[in-house]
Amino acid sequence: MSAVPKQVLQLVPMREADLAQVVAIERTVYSHPWTRGNFADAVRAGYHCRALRLERELIGYFVLMVAAGEAHLLNLSIAAAHQRRGHGTALLRQAMGIAREGGARSLFLEVRPSNLAAIALYARHGFCRIAVRRGYYPAQNGREDAFVYSLEL
Ligand SMILES: CC(C)(COP(=O)(O)OP(=O)(O)OC[C@H]1O[C@@H](n2cnc3c(N)ncnc32)[C@H](O)[C@@H]1OP(=O)(O)O)[C@@H](O)C(=O)NCCC(=O)NCCS
């Protein structure tokens, strides 16, 4: 019987050199993706930007801001071909841990009401919807609201 080699998953700090791969994923998973500049600004600002690597392939990432006892999850994405395998859950848990270590008592995020996958993920982790921002996001036909979710850490 031959053993199947285990693939190595690593969560590492996102570097400027990763941004081409990050933006390539971003463009495939969002209708209105962040730009390279948005990610470069987040890295330079010292936000918690992490990349998930499966061997050499970058397959997901998150951007988390922690300040003044609050954390904001600004981006969480898994490449389409790697979704539904628990990676989003793993990254969300990592982000929650970093937020806690940084002294945050609450974790906030915004999500499109049409993004049922993300809403299901957040609901599973105990996030509660606390507000609606009207017309927050650009959308194909005008604007779309944002649901604001929060989790007590
Ligand atoms: C949201 C996202 C990060 C989830 O990542 P993922 O790796 O697929 O998530 P997981 O495999 O950990 O799924 C965990 C749970 O979330 C829910 N979920 C995830 N994808 C779902 C889908 N397409 N439909 C319904 N529920 C879904 C399920 O409850 C799932 O558990 P299950 O697989 O046991 O049913 C991923 O779909 C993604 O990157 N989407 C595009 C970017 C995005 O919208 N990010 C969030 C912005 S707020």
Short mmCIF file of C-alpha atoms and ligand atoms in Angstrom, two decimals:
data_model
loop_
_atom_site.label_atom_id
_atom_site.label_comp_id
_atom_site.label_asym_id
_atom_site.label_seq_id
_atom_site.Cartn_x
_atom_site.Cartn_y
_atom_site.Cartn_z
CA MET A 1 0.00 0.00 0.00
CA SER A 2 1.56 3.37 -0.97
CA ALA A 3 0.95 6.41 1.24
CA VAL A 4 -0.54 9.52 -0.41
CA PRO A 5 1.87 12.43 0.24
CA LYS A 6 0.32 15.05 2.51
CA GLN A 7 0.18 18.54 1.04
CA VAL A 8 1.55 21.28 3.26
CA LEU A 9 -0.71 24.19 4.20
CA GLN A 10 0.89 27.33 5.62
CA LEU A 11 -0.52 30.62 6.80
CA VAL A 12 2.11 33.30 6.23
CA PRO A 13 2.28 37.10 6.31
CA MET A 14 1.19 38.56 2.97
CA ARG A 15 4.08 40.27 1.15
CA GLU A 16 4.09 42.68 -1.75
CA ALA A 17 5.51 39.83 -3.85
CA ASP A 18 2.25 37.88 -3.23
CA LEU A 19 -0.02 40.61 -4.53
CA ALA A 20 -0.17 39.43 -8.14
CA GLN A 21 -1.56 36.06 -6.97
CA VAL A 22 -3.85 37.73 -4.43
CA VAL A 23 -5.32 40.07 -7.02
CA ALA A 24 -5.74 37.21 -9.51
CA ILE A 25 -7.93 35.38 -6.94
CA GLU A 26 -9.69 38.59 -5.95
CA ARG A 27 -10.78 39.21 -9.55
CA THR A 28 -12.33 35.78 -9.86
CA VAL A 29 -14.28 35.73 -6.58
CA TYR A 30 -15.73 39.29 -6.42
CA SER A 31 -17.81 41.36 -8.81
CA HIS A 32 -16.08 44.47 -7.43
CA PRO A 33 -12.59 43.31 -6.40
CA TRP A 34 -10.02 45.17 -4.32
CA THR A 35 -7.15 46.54 -6.40
CA ARG A 36 -3.46 45.77 -5.98
CA GLY A 37 -3.16 49.23 -4.46
CA ASN A 38 -5.79 48.42 -1.82
CA PHE A 39 -3.79 45.38 -0.70
CA ALA A 40 -0.45 47.21 -0.89
CA ASP A 41 -1.88 49.97 1.31
CA ALA A 42 -3.17 47.40 3.83
CA VAL A 43 0.23 45.66 4.00
CA ARG A 44 2.07 48.99 4.38
CA ALA A 45 -0.39 50.18 7.01
CA GLY A 46 0.58 47.20 9.13
CA TYR A 47 -2.83 45.53 9.04
CA HIS A 48 -2.79 41.81 9.71
CA CYS A 49 -2.58 40.50 6.15
CA ARG A 50 -2.14 36.75 5.87
CA ALA A 51 -1.85 34.43 2.90
CA LEU A 52 -2.73 30.74 2.89
CA ARG A 53 -0.39 28.61 0.81
CA LEU A 54 -0.98 25.05 -0.31
CA GLU A 55 2.55 24.00 -1.21
CA ARG A 56 3.57 26.87 -3.55
CA GLU A 57 0.10 27.93 -4.56
CA LEU A 58 -1.55 30.87 -2.81
CA ILE A 59 -5.15 29.76 -2.24
CA GLY A 60 -6.62 32.30 0.18
CA TYR A 61 -6.02 35.33 2.34
CA PHE A 62 -7.46 37.73 4.86
CA VAL A 63 -6.95 41.34 5.91
CA LEU A 64 -7.69 42.24 9.51
CA MET A 65 -7.41 45.60 11.25
CA VAL A 66 -7.15 45.67 15.05
CA ALA A 67 -7.30 48.96 16.92
CA ALA A 68 -8.72 50.44 20.09
CA GLY A 69 -10.27 47.23 21.37
CA GLU A 70 -12.04 46.46 18.09
CA ALA A 71 -11.17 44.34 15.09
CA HIS A 72 -12.45 44.66 11.53
CA LEU A 73 -12.21 41.83 9.05
CA LEU A 74 -11.76 43.76 5.82
CA ASN A 75 -11.27 40.86 3.42
CA LEU A 76 -11.49 37.07 3.58
CA SER A 77 -11.24 35.08 0.39
CA ILE A 78 -10.58 31.55 -0.80
CA ALA A 79 -9.79 30.75 -4.44
CA ALA A 80 -12.84 29.28 -6.16
CA ALA A 81 -11.21 25.90 -6.83
CA HIS A 82 -10.42 25.49 -3.11
CA GLN A 83 -13.70 26.59 -1.56
CA ARG A 84 -15.91 24.35 0.56
CA ARG A 85 -12.95 22.46 2.06
CA GLY A 86 -12.78 24.23 5.38
CA HIS A 87 -10.14 26.82 4.45
CA GLY A 88 -12.50 29.78 4.98
CA THR A 89 -13.32 28.43 8.44
CA ALA A 90 -9.61 28.01 9.24
CA LEU A 91 -8.79 31.56 8.14
CA LEU A 92 -11.73 33.02 10.04
CA ARG A 93 -10.56 31.23 13.20
CA GLN A 94 -7.03 32.55 12.72
CA ALA A 95 -8.37 36.08 12.28
CA MET A 96 -10.43 35.70 15.47
CA GLY A 97 -7.33 34.55 17.35
CA ILE A 98 -5.20 37.46 16.12
CA ALA A 99 -8.00 39.87 17.04
CA ARG A 100 -8.20 38.43 20.57
CA GLU A 101 -4.43 38.55 21.00
CA GLY A 102 -4.52 42.18 19.90
CA GLY A 103 -6.94 42.97 22.72
CA ALA A 104 -10.09 43.30 20.61
CA ARG A 105 -13.35 42.55 22.35
CA SER A 106 -15.47 42.61 19.17
CA LEU A 107 -14.89 41.61 15.58
CA PHE A 108 -16.86 43.48 12.90
CA LEU A 109 -17.30 42.88 9.20
CA GLU A 110 -19.50 43.92 6.30
CA VAL A 111 -21.04 41.55 3.80
CA ARG A 112 -23.35 41.84 0.81
CA PRO A 113 -26.84 40.46 1.53
CA SER A 114 -26.48 38.47 -1.73
CA ASN A 115 -23.36 36.68 -0.43
CA LEU A 116 -25.10 33.67 1.05
CA ALA A 117 -21.92 31.59 1.34
CA ALA A 118 -20.16 34.16 3.51
CA ILE A 119 -23.30 34.82 5.58
CA ALA A 120 -23.63 31.09 6.26
CA LEU A 121 -19.97 30.95 7.33
CA TYR A 122 -20.32 33.91 9.70
CA ALA A 123 -23.62 32.66 11.15
CA ARG A 124 -21.95 29.33 11.90
CA HIS A 125 -19.35 31.14 13.97
CA GLY A 126 -21.86 33.06 16.05
CA PHE A 127 -21.73 36.42 14.28
CA CYS A 128 -24.88 38.54 14.68
CA ARG A 129 -26.26 41.05 12.23
CA ILE A 130 -26.22 44.41 13.99
CA ALA A 131 -26.89 46.97 11.24
CA VAL A 132 -27.57 47.60 7.57
CA ARG A 133 -25.63 50.21 5.61
CA ARG A 134 -27.90 51.33 2.79
CA GLY A 135 -26.33 51.40 -0.68
CA TYR A 136 -22.86 50.72 0.72
CA TYR A 137 -21.49 48.60 -2.12
CA PRO A 138 -21.30 49.29 -5.85
CA ALA A 139 -23.36 46.69 -7.73
CA GLN A 140 -24.16 45.75 -11.31
CA ASN A 141 -27.39 47.76 -11.25
CA GLY A 142 -26.60 50.63 -8.94
CA ARG A 143 -25.79 49.96 -5.29
CA GLU A 144 -26.23 47.11 -2.81
CA ASP A 145 -26.67 47.35 0.97
CA ALA A 146 -24.13 45.99 3.40
CA PHE A 147 -25.05 43.87 6.39
CA VAL A 148 -22.82 44.65 9.35
CA TYR A 149 -22.03 41.60 11.47
CA SER A 150 -20.26 41.46 14.79
CA LEU A 151 -18.93 38.80 17.10
CA GLU A 152 -18.11 39.24 20.78
CA LEU A 153 -14.65 37.81 21.30
C1 LIG B 1 -17.01 32.88 1.97
C2 LIG B 1 -15.80 32.00 1.73
C3 LIG B 1 -14.55 32.70 2.30
C4 LIG B 1 -15.97 30.64 2.42
O1 LIG B 1 -14.78 29.89 2.27
P1 LIG B 1 -14.79 28.29 2.19
O2 LIG B 1 -13.38 27.83 2.27
O3 LIG B 1 -15.56 27.85 1.03
O4 LIG B 1 -15.58 27.97 3.53
P2 LIG B 1 -15.64 26.59 4.33
O5 LIG B 1 -15.30 25.44 3.44
O6 LIG B 1 -14.82 26.75 5.56
O7 LIG B 1 -17.19 26.53 4.69
C5 LIG B 1 -17.67 26.65 6.01
C6 LIG B 1 -19.17 26.75 6.01
O8 LIG B 1 -19.59 27.99 5.41
C7 LIG B 1 -20.82 27.75 4.70
N1 LIG B 1 -20.61 27.89 3.24
C8 LIG B 1 -19.43 28.05 2.60
N2 LIG B 1 -19.65 28.15 1.28
C9 LIG B 1 -20.98 28.05 1.08
C10 LIG B 1 -21.82 28.09 -0.07
N3 LIG B 1 -21.32 28.26 -1.30
N4 LIG B 1 -23.15 28.00 0.12
C11 LIG B 1 -23.68 27.84 1.35
N5 LIG B 1 -22.92 27.78 2.48
C12 LIG B 1 -21.60 27.89 2.34
C13 LIG B 1 -21.22 26.32 5.01
O9 LIG B 1 -21.95 26.36 6.22
C14 LIG B 1 -19.87 25.68 5.22
O10 LIG B 1 -19.89 24.50 5.94
P3 LIG B 1 -20.15 23.10 5.16
O11 LIG B 1 -19.20 23.06 3.99
O12 LIG B 1 -19.84 22.08 6.23
O13 LIG B 1 -21.58 23.13 4.74
C15 LIG B 1 -15.61 31.71 0.20
O14 LIG B 1 -16.84 31.25 -0.31
C16 LIG B 1 -15.11 32.88 -0.60
O15 LIG B 1 -13.92 33.16 -0.66
N6 LIG B 1 -16.06 33.57 -1.27
C17 LIG B 1 -15.69 34.69 -2.15
C18 LIG B 1 -15.15 35.86 -1.36
C19 LIG B 1 -16.13 36.32 -0.32
O16 LIG B 1 -17.32 36.49 -0.58
N7 LIG B 1 -15.61 36.57 0.90
C20 LIG B 1 -16.42 37.06 2.01
C21 LIG B 1 -16.62 38.53 1.89
S1 LIG B 1 -17.57 39.17 3.24
#
